[in-house]
Amino acid sequence: MNQKSTSWAQVDEFGRLVLPPEVIAQYGLDHGAQIRIDQADNFIRVHRPTSHLAKVYIEPTNKCNLTCSMCMHRTWDEPQGEMSWEVFTSVLESIIDLPDIPKIFFGGLGEPLSHPQIISMISQAKAQQTQVELITNGTLLDENCARQLVSNGLDRIWISIDGASPESYADIRLGAALDEVVDNVRTLKRLRSGGHFPKPEIGIVFVAMKRNIADLSAVIRLGRKLGAKQFLITNVLPYSAETQAEILYQRSLRNITYLPSIWFPKLNLPKMQMDDYVRKSFFEALNSGCNVTFTGHNLGGTNDVCTFIESGSITVAWDGNVSPCPPLSHNHLSYLHNKPHYSRRYILGNITESDLFDLWNDSEYVAYRQRVQQFAFAPCSACGGCDLSESNEADCYGNTFPACGGCLWAQGVIQCP
């Protein structure tokens, strides 16, 4: 999964690009679909059409058994609960008749493995012949749970590990012990079937902060020993004024390196060995005031790109409310440029009252997805100079709710699996 592959297309006698059927199906390139194309010197980038529903985030619960130091729960006052079987069934019934069953990802603001019916949810999701993933803090991943995840065909499990020593881990994941989580992952690894691609595939998520960034390389080494095939590193989003002191991206929001523009000199960097001879000069080049391209890939290409829109995803919260993405599924306060930024949730409807595909195809929501893909929002994440940047209600370009200019997911700063 998520591996790079190569296909060949042809240009017919009318100058039309003819793509392989499997590519058309995978990316929803149906007849009449509107497709965004970005042009570069030697290639074009074809985006998934916003009409293609490819992934559903399901939040089994927003309750958690931990009180992590950087979590939204510490400053949050929304109701907490667990997804009912009625709500979950409504999700499956909405997607079962689709020509392409979307991937299902179990995760959200709570701990999915704490839901009493999570194994049954995974089993029913896998019965739809689709890919199923789950993210967990690993504390509830005992041997019985691991056996059931394996036997029910979970495709990938993401484990949150934010420290490489018991002390640094416990400093962040309050209420958890690193040794216990590592033992749980080892048990899961042992219980998987043999072969080159055992399931579930193991991934590691690391939330980078000043207090733990020195542990990153050790976490990667630990993850490799545990059989991890993927690592996802994300910055911390400060939900409290105190957590602002932990961020590692303040300068990158305004750094020319990540801002593609015809006004800045262009710098093309090759692959180099990152040793003591090269490291200092390489990083000075990155901060030289040029727009940087690294081996043909412009580092500004991650700016103003909504990964949720690009992946064709939608989110169903524990109470059945449907939103465009996990960040818009709950009201929350965070901090941007040392100022509070209030994000009001955007609810498209409830899955028990409306079909998921009907909500997806609602004309207002279709227009919103197209607006987000174009990303014609004010650059609040780089500017943040006016009061409008303190919420997602509106911006100085005239965009109304939800205005996404202050979203750090769209700037490649915050990442979700």
Short mmCIF file of C-alpha atoms in Angstrom, two decimals:
data_model
loop_
_atom_site.label_atom_id
_atom_site.label_comp_id
_atom_site.label_asym_id
_atom_site.label_seq_id
_atom_site.Cartn_x
_atom_site.Cartn_y
_atom_site.Cartn_z
CA MET A 1 0.00 0.00 0.00
CA ASN A 2 1.07 3.56 -0.75
CA GLN A 3 3.95 2.27 -2.83
CA LYS A 4 5.12 4.08 -5.94
CA SER A 5 4.26 2.25 -9.13
CA THR A 6 4.73 2.96 -12.80
CA SER A 7 2.06 2.75 -15.48
CA TRP A 8 2.11 3.76 -19.10
CA ALA A 9 -0.41 5.96 -20.88
CA GLN A 10 -0.80 6.64 -24.56
CA VAL A 11 -1.75 9.65 -26.63
CA ASP A 12 -4.35 8.79 -29.27
CA GLU A 13 -4.74 10.30 -32.74
CA PHE A 14 -6.81 13.17 -31.33
CA GLY A 15 -4.12 14.18 -28.82
CA ARG A 16 -6.02 12.74 -25.87
CA LEU A 17 -4.17 11.04 -23.03
CA VAL A 18 -5.45 7.48 -22.59
CA LEU A 19 -4.81 6.09 -19.11
CA PRO A 20 -4.82 2.43 -18.04
CA PRO A 21 -8.19 1.22 -16.68
CA GLU A 22 -6.69 0.40 -13.26
CA VAL A 23 -5.43 3.98 -12.89
CA ILE A 24 -8.81 5.38 -13.90
CA ALA A 25 -10.52 3.20 -11.29
CA GLN A 26 -8.01 3.87 -8.51
CA TYR A 27 -8.25 7.65 -8.76
CA GLY A 28 -11.88 8.04 -9.78
CA LEU A 29 -11.07 9.50 -13.20
CA ASP A 30 -14.59 8.95 -14.47
CA HIS A 31 -16.09 10.49 -17.60
CA GLY A 32 -16.71 14.19 -17.05
CA ALA A 33 -14.53 14.47 -13.92
CA GLN A 34 -12.81 17.83 -13.53
CA ILE A 35 -9.10 17.33 -12.90
CA ARG A 36 -6.54 19.83 -11.66
CA ILE A 37 -3.16 19.66 -13.42
CA ASP A 38 0.02 21.32 -12.12
CA GLN A 39 2.84 21.90 -14.59
CA ALA A 40 6.56 21.76 -13.88
CA ASP A 41 9.66 21.83 -16.07
CA ASN A 42 9.68 18.13 -16.93
CA PHE A 43 6.39 16.72 -15.71
CA ILE A 44 2.77 17.38 -14.94
CA ARG A 45 0.99 16.48 -11.70
CA VAL A 46 -2.56 15.21 -12.00
CA HIS A 47 -4.63 15.58 -8.85
CA ARG A 48 -7.39 13.23 -7.79
CA PRO A 49 -10.72 14.77 -8.85
CA THR A 50 -12.66 16.20 -5.91
CA SER A 51 -15.62 14.04 -6.97
CA HIS A 52 -13.87 10.81 -5.91
CA LEU A 53 -14.67 9.50 -2.42
CA ALA A 54 -11.70 7.27 -1.59
CA LYS A 55 -11.30 7.25 2.21
CA VAL A 56 -13.56 7.46 5.25
CA TYR A 57 -12.19 8.42 8.66
CA ILE A 58 -14.33 6.84 11.39
CA GLU A 59 -13.98 8.00 14.98
CA PRO A 60 -15.11 5.08 17.20
CA THR A 61 -14.83 7.24 20.31
CA ASN A 62 -13.42 10.55 21.46
CA LYS A 63 -12.62 9.10 24.89
CA CYS A 64 -9.05 8.17 25.73
CA ASN A 65 -7.34 6.22 28.50
CA LEU A 66 -4.34 8.60 28.55
CA THR A 67 -3.86 12.30 29.29
CA CYS A 68 -1.02 13.18 26.94
CA SER A 69 0.75 16.46 27.56
CA MET A 70 0.06 17.91 24.09
CA CYS A 71 -3.48 16.58 23.55
CA MET A 72 -6.59 18.60 22.75
CA HIS A 73 -8.38 16.83 25.60
CA ARG A 74 -6.48 18.90 28.16
CA THR A 75 -8.16 22.13 26.98
CA TRP A 76 -11.39 20.67 25.61
CA ASP A 77 -14.95 20.79 26.92
CA GLU A 78 -16.96 18.95 24.25
CA PRO A 79 -19.21 15.99 25.15
CA GLN A 80 -17.49 12.60 25.00
CA GLY A 81 -18.99 9.34 23.85
CA GLU A 82 -18.72 6.17 21.81
CA MET A 83 -20.06 5.44 18.35
CA SER A 84 -23.22 3.36 18.49
CA TRP A 85 -23.65 0.28 16.33
CA GLU A 86 -26.53 2.09 14.58
CA VAL A 87 -24.21 4.90 13.52
CA PHE A 88 -21.50 2.51 12.39
CA THR A 89 -23.97 0.41 10.41
CA SER A 90 -25.25 3.57 8.74
CA VAL A 91 -21.72 4.31 7.54
CA LEU A 92 -21.30 0.84 6.03
CA GLU A 93 -24.74 0.93 4.42
CA SER A 94 -23.83 4.25 2.80
CA ILE A 95 -20.71 2.90 1.10
CA ILE A 96 -21.59 -0.72 0.36
CA ASP A 97 -23.23 0.07 -2.99
CA LEU A 98 -20.51 2.42 -4.24
CA PRO A 99 -18.66 1.21 -7.34
CA ASP A 100 -15.36 1.63 -5.46
CA ILE A 101 -15.54 0.96 -1.72
CA PRO A 102 -13.44 3.65 0.02
CA LYS A 103 -10.67 2.80 2.47
CA ILE A 104 -11.66 2.95 6.13
CA PHE A 105 -9.48 4.48 8.82
CA PHE A 106 -10.39 4.09 12.50
CA GLY A 107 -9.07 7.04 14.48
CA GLY A 108 -9.91 10.43 15.88
CA LEU A 109 -9.56 12.23 19.17
CA GLY A 110 -9.93 9.10 21.29
CA GLU A 111 -8.37 5.66 21.60
CA PRO A 112 -10.10 3.34 19.08
CA LEU A 113 -9.13 0.14 20.92
CA SER A 114 -11.10 1.32 23.97
CA HIS A 115 -14.37 0.94 22.05
CA PRO A 116 -16.02 -2.32 23.19
CA GLN A 117 -17.06 -3.22 19.62
CA ILE A 118 -13.94 -2.17 17.75
CA ILE A 119 -13.06 -5.72 16.65
CA SER A 120 -16.55 -6.22 15.25
CA MET A 121 -16.26 -2.87 13.46
CA ILE A 122 -13.00 -3.95 11.86
CA SER A 123 -14.50 -7.32 10.91
CA GLN A 124 -17.53 -5.70 9.27
CA ALA A 125 -15.36 -3.15 7.48
CA LYS A 126 -13.08 -5.87 6.10
CA ALA A 127 -16.17 -7.77 4.92
CA GLN A 128 -16.62 -4.93 2.41
CA GLN A 129 -13.38 -6.00 0.71
CA THR A 130 -11.60 -2.73 1.40
CA GLN A 131 -8.41 -1.61 3.13
CA VAL A 132 -8.77 -0.91 6.84
CA GLU A 133 -6.33 0.98 9.08
CA LEU A 134 -6.32 1.97 12.74
CA ILE A 135 -4.24 4.25 14.96
CA THR A 136 -3.64 3.50 18.64
CA ASN A 137 -1.46 4.51 21.56
CA GLY A 138 -0.69 0.80 21.97
CA THR A 139 -1.53 0.51 25.65
CA LEU A 140 -4.60 -1.70 25.07
CA LEU A 141 -2.93 -3.84 22.42
CA ASP A 142 -2.66 -6.97 24.59
CA GLU A 143 -2.20 -10.47 23.17
CA ASN A 144 -5.93 -11.18 22.88
CA CYS A 145 -6.52 -7.89 21.04
CA ALA A 146 -3.53 -8.51 18.77
CA ARG A 147 -4.80 -11.98 17.83
CA GLN A 148 -8.19 -10.58 16.89
CA LEU A 149 -6.69 -7.76 14.82
CA VAL A 150 -4.61 -10.30 12.91
CA SER A 151 -7.45 -12.81 12.43
CA ASN A 152 -9.85 -10.13 11.22
CA GLY A 153 -7.46 -8.91 8.54
CA LEU A 154 -6.57 -5.38 9.67
CA ASP A 155 -4.31 -4.02 6.94
CA ARG A 156 -2.25 -1.48 8.87
CA ILE A 157 -1.90 -0.35 12.47
CA TRP A 158 -0.26 2.93 13.46
CA ILE A 159 1.38 3.07 16.90
CA SER A 160 2.02 6.44 18.55
CA ILE A 161 5.52 6.49 20.09
CA ASP A 162 6.85 9.92 21.07
CA GLY A 163 9.92 8.98 23.08
CA ALA A 164 12.73 6.43 22.91
CA SER A 165 13.38 6.08 26.64
CA PRO A 166 10.89 5.26 29.41
CA GLU A 167 11.46 8.73 30.86
CA SER A 168 11.02 10.79 27.68
CA TYR A 169 8.03 8.69 26.62
CA ALA A 170 6.29 9.00 29.99
CA ASP A 171 6.92 12.75 29.96
CA ILE A 172 4.51 13.01 27.00
CA ARG A 173 2.25 9.94 27.08
CA LEU A 174 1.00 10.46 30.62
CA GLY A 175 -0.40 7.25 32.05
CA ALA A 176 1.51 4.93 29.69
CA ALA A 177 4.76 2.98 29.91
CA LEU A 178 7.04 2.56 26.90
CA ASP A 179 8.16 -0.96 27.85
CA GLU A 180 4.55 -2.18 27.92
CA VAL A 181 3.75 -0.65 24.52
CA VAL A 182 6.93 -2.11 23.00
CA ASP A 183 6.07 -5.55 24.40
CA ASN A 184 2.57 -5.26 22.92
CA VAL A 185 3.93 -4.41 19.47
CA ARG A 186 6.43 -7.29 19.69
CA THR A 187 3.55 -9.65 20.46
CA LEU A 188 1.58 -8.35 17.48
CA LYS A 189 4.61 -8.80 15.26
CA ARG A 190 5.02 -12.40 16.45
CA LEU A 191 1.37 -13.28 15.89
CA ARG A 192 1.29 -12.09 12.29
CA SER A 193 1.53 -14.62 9.49
CA GLY A 194 4.85 -15.12 7.71
CA GLY A 195 5.90 -13.79 4.33
CA HIS A 196 7.30 -10.53 3.06
CA PHE A 197 4.11 -8.54 3.67
CA PRO A 198 2.52 -9.69 6.94
CA LYS A 199 -0.64 -7.98 8.16
CA PRO A 200 -1.30 -5.75 9.81
CA GLU A 201 1.59 -3.66 8.55
CA ILE A 202 3.08 -1.64 11.40
CA GLY A 203 3.55 2.12 11.23
CA ILE A 204 4.97 4.51 13.82
CA VAL A 205 3.67 8.04 14.45
CA PHE A 206 5.94 10.54 16.21
CA VAL A 207 4.76 13.99 17.39
CA ALA A 208 7.83 16.23 17.20
CA MET A 209 8.43 18.81 19.92
CA LYS A 210 11.43 20.54 21.43
CA ARG A 211 11.28 18.21 24.40
CA ASN A 212 11.54 15.01 22.33
CA ILE A 213 13.08 15.83 18.93
CA ALA A 214 16.45 14.47 20.10
CA ASP A 215 14.73 11.06 20.43
CA LEU A 216 13.61 10.90 16.79
CA SER A 217 16.48 8.83 15.42
CA ALA A 218 16.25 6.42 18.35
CA VAL A 219 12.48 6.04 17.83
CA ILE A 220 13.13 5.18 14.17
CA ARG A 221 15.69 2.56 15.21
CA LEU A 222 13.24 1.15 17.76
CA GLY A 223 10.46 1.08 15.18
CA ARG A 224 12.60 -0.80 12.70
CA LYS A 225 13.34 -3.44 15.33
CA LEU A 226 9.59 -3.74 15.88
CA GLY A 227 9.03 -4.35 12.17
CA ALA A 228 7.65 -0.92 11.27
CA LYS A 229 7.39 -0.30 7.52
CA GLN A 230 6.31 3.32 7.71
CA PHE A 231 7.11 6.30 9.92
CA LEU A 232 4.99 9.43 10.02
CA ILE A 233 6.52 12.47 11.74
CA THR A 234 4.23 15.37 12.54
CA ASN A 235 4.71 18.62 14.36
CA VAL A 236 2.72 19.33 17.48
CA LEU A 237 -0.32 21.59 17.20
CA PRO A 238 -0.38 23.72 20.37
CA TYR A 239 -3.79 23.54 22.02
CA SER A 240 -2.58 25.57 24.98
CA ALA A 241 -0.51 28.74 25.33
CA GLU A 242 2.18 26.77 27.16
CA THR A 243 2.59 24.22 24.36
CA GLN A 244 3.62 26.99 21.96
CA ALA A 245 7.09 26.79 23.50
CA GLU A 246 7.37 23.23 22.07
CA ILE A 247 6.82 23.98 18.37
CA LEU A 248 9.57 23.42 15.80
CA TYR A 249 8.08 25.17 12.76
CA GLN A 250 7.62 28.86 13.59
CA ARG A 251 10.25 30.08 11.10
CA SER A 252 9.29 27.54 8.44
CA LEU A 253 5.85 29.12 8.03
CA ARG A 254 7.48 32.20 6.52
CA ASN A 255 10.65 30.61 5.13
CA ILE A 256 11.21 31.33 1.42
CA THR A 257 12.50 27.76 1.07
CA TYR A 258 8.91 26.56 1.26
CA LEU A 259 7.26 29.41 -0.65
CA PRO A 260 7.23 28.81 -4.42
CA SER A 261 7.29 32.12 -6.26
CA ILE A 262 8.65 33.63 -9.44
CA TRP A 263 10.06 36.47 -7.35
CA PHE A 264 12.68 34.40 -5.51
CA PRO A 265 15.91 32.91 -6.92
CA LYS A 266 15.64 29.18 -7.55
CA LEU A 267 18.10 26.75 -6.00
CA ASN A 268 18.40 23.16 -7.23
CA LEU A 269 20.02 20.77 -4.75
CA PRO A 270 21.18 17.22 -5.50
CA LYS A 271 21.33 14.22 -3.21
CA MET A 272 24.31 14.44 -0.87
CA GLN A 273 25.68 12.36 1.95
CA MET A 274 24.54 13.91 5.21
CA ASP A 275 27.86 13.67 7.04
CA ASP A 276 29.97 16.21 8.91
CA TYR A 277 31.45 17.53 5.65
CA VAL A 278 28.10 18.34 4.06
CA ARG A 279 25.53 18.86 6.78
CA LYS A 280 26.30 22.48 7.75
CA SER A 281 26.58 23.77 4.19
CA PHE A 282 23.51 21.87 3.05
CA PHE A 283 21.30 23.37 5.73
CA GLU A 284 22.73 26.83 5.14
CA ALA A 285 21.74 26.40 1.49
CA LEU A 286 18.21 25.52 2.56
CA ASN A 287 18.06 28.83 4.44
CA SER A 288 19.79 30.93 1.78
CA GLY A 289 16.72 32.95 0.80
CA CYS A 290 16.09 30.89 -2.32
CA ASN A 291 13.15 28.80 -3.39
CA VAL A 292 14.57 25.28 -3.09
CA THR A 293 14.10 22.28 -5.34
CA PHE A 294 15.60 19.02 -4.07
CA THR A 295 16.35 16.43 -6.77
CA GLY A 296 13.59 17.84 -8.94
CA HIS A 297 10.97 18.18 -6.19
CA ASN A 298 10.10 21.71 -5.14
CA LEU A 299 9.89 21.98 -1.36
CA GLY A 300 7.12 24.54 -1.73
CA GLY A 301 4.91 21.91 -3.34
CA THR A 302 3.44 21.03 0.04
CA ASN A 303 2.12 24.54 0.61
CA ASP A 304 -1.61 25.20 0.21
CA VAL A 305 -2.39 21.52 -0.40
CA CYS A 306 -5.14 19.89 1.67
CA THR A 307 -4.11 16.27 2.14
CA PHE A 308 -7.68 15.35 3.06
CA ILE A 309 -9.10 16.75 -0.17
CA GLU A 310 -6.21 15.24 -2.16
CA SER A 311 -6.88 11.79 -0.67
CA GLY A 312 -10.62 12.03 -1.36
CA SER A 313 -11.54 11.61 2.30
CA ILE A 314 -14.45 12.44 4.58
CA THR A 315 -14.85 12.07 8.36
CA VAL A 316 -17.59 10.56 10.53
CA ALA A 317 -17.35 11.47 14.22
CA TRP A 318 -18.47 9.18 17.05
CA ASP A 319 -21.93 10.82 17.17
CA GLY A 320 -22.54 10.37 13.43
CA ASN A 321 -21.80 13.94 12.43
CA VAL A 322 -20.05 14.12 9.06
CA SER A 323 -17.27 16.63 8.37
CA PRO A 324 -14.73 17.23 5.58
CA CYS A 325 -11.74 16.24 7.75
CA PRO A 326 -10.77 15.32 11.32
CA PRO A 327 -9.66 18.91 12.18
CA LEU A 328 -13.14 20.22 11.27
CA SER A 329 -15.05 17.51 13.13
CA HIS A 330 -14.73 19.18 16.55
CA ASN A 331 -14.63 22.72 17.91
CA HIS A 332 -11.20 23.47 19.27
CA LEU A 333 -8.78 26.21 20.22
CA SER A 334 -5.16 26.20 19.09
CA TYR A 335 -2.44 28.83 18.79
CA LEU A 336 -1.00 30.39 15.64
CA HIS A 337 1.71 33.08 15.71
CA ASN A 338 1.28 33.45 19.48
CA LYS A 339 -2.42 34.20 19.12
CA PRO A 340 -5.45 32.02 19.84
CA HIS A 341 -7.01 30.47 16.73
CA TYR A 342 -10.54 29.16 17.23
CA SER A 343 -11.69 26.52 14.76
CA ARG A 344 -15.43 25.94 14.58
CA ARG A 345 -16.48 22.51 13.41
CA TYR A 346 -18.11 22.16 9.99
CA ILE A 347 -20.95 19.63 10.01
CA LEU A 348 -22.33 18.49 6.66
CA GLY A 349 -25.06 16.37 8.22
CA ASN A 350 -25.56 13.25 10.31
CA ILE A 351 -25.06 9.75 8.93
CA THR A 352 -28.25 8.47 10.62
CA GLU A 353 -30.31 11.06 8.76
CA SER A 354 -28.52 11.36 5.42
CA ASP A 355 -26.67 8.97 3.13
CA LEU A 356 -22.92 9.56 3.14
CA PHE A 357 -22.71 9.75 -0.64
CA ASP A 358 -25.60 12.23 -0.74
CA LEU A 359 -23.70 14.46 1.69
CA TRP A 360 -20.56 14.02 -0.43
CA ASN A 361 -22.43 15.12 -3.56
CA ASP A 362 -24.25 18.06 -1.95
CA SER A 363 -23.69 21.04 -4.25
CA GLU A 364 -22.48 23.31 -1.44
CA TYR A 365 -19.95 20.73 -0.28
CA VAL A 366 -18.80 20.02 -3.84
CA ALA A 367 -18.12 23.73 -4.27
CA TYR A 368 -16.24 23.80 -0.96
CA ARG A 369 -13.94 20.93 -1.99
CA GLN A 370 -13.17 22.66 -5.27
CA ARG A 371 -12.39 25.89 -3.40
CA VAL A 372 -10.06 24.05 -1.02
CA GLN A 373 -8.21 22.32 -3.85
CA GLN A 374 -7.63 25.70 -5.50
CA PHE A 375 -6.75 27.04 -2.02
CA ALA A 376 -7.68 30.63 -2.74
CA PHE A 377 -7.61 31.46 0.97
CA ALA A 378 -5.71 34.24 2.68
CA PRO A 379 -2.19 33.15 3.78
CA CYS A 380 -3.02 33.27 7.50
CA SER A 381 -0.46 30.60 8.38
CA ALA A 382 2.34 32.77 6.97
CA CYS A 383 0.87 36.16 7.93
CA GLY A 384 -1.40 36.01 10.95
CA GLY A 385 -1.33 39.75 11.21
CA CYS A 386 -5.03 40.59 11.56
CA ASP A 387 -7.88 39.60 13.84
CA LEU A 388 -9.49 37.49 11.10
CA SER A 389 -6.69 34.93 11.53
CA GLU A 390 -7.96 34.20 15.03
CA SER A 391 -10.75 31.95 13.76
CA ASN A 392 -11.88 30.04 10.68
CA GLU A 393 -15.01 32.14 10.26
CA ALA A 394 -13.74 34.39 7.44
CA ASP A 395 -10.56 35.83 5.93
CA CYS A 396 -9.38 39.05 4.31
CA TYR A 397 -9.87 37.59 0.81
CA GLY A 398 -13.61 37.48 1.37
CA ASN A 399 -13.87 33.75 2.07
CA THR A 400 -16.56 32.82 4.54
CA PHE A 401 -16.81 29.86 6.96
CA PRO A 402 -14.96 27.60 6.89
CA ALA A 403 -11.90 29.62 5.87
CA CYS A 404 -8.87 27.31 5.77
CA GLY A 405 -6.01 29.80 5.46
CA GLY A 406 -4.79 29.09 8.99
CA CYS A 407 -4.82 25.31 8.59
CA LEU A 408 -1.37 23.84 9.27
CA TRP A 409 -2.30 20.49 7.71
CA ALA A 410 -2.54 22.34 4.36
CA GLN A 411 1.00 23.68 4.82
CA GLY A 412 2.65 20.31 5.41
CA VAL A 413 3.30 21.15 9.07
CA ILE A 414 0.80 18.82 10.75
CA GLN A 415 0.25 15.33 9.32
CA CYS A 416 -2.25 12.54 9.88
CA PRO A 417 -1.98 8.94 8.63
#
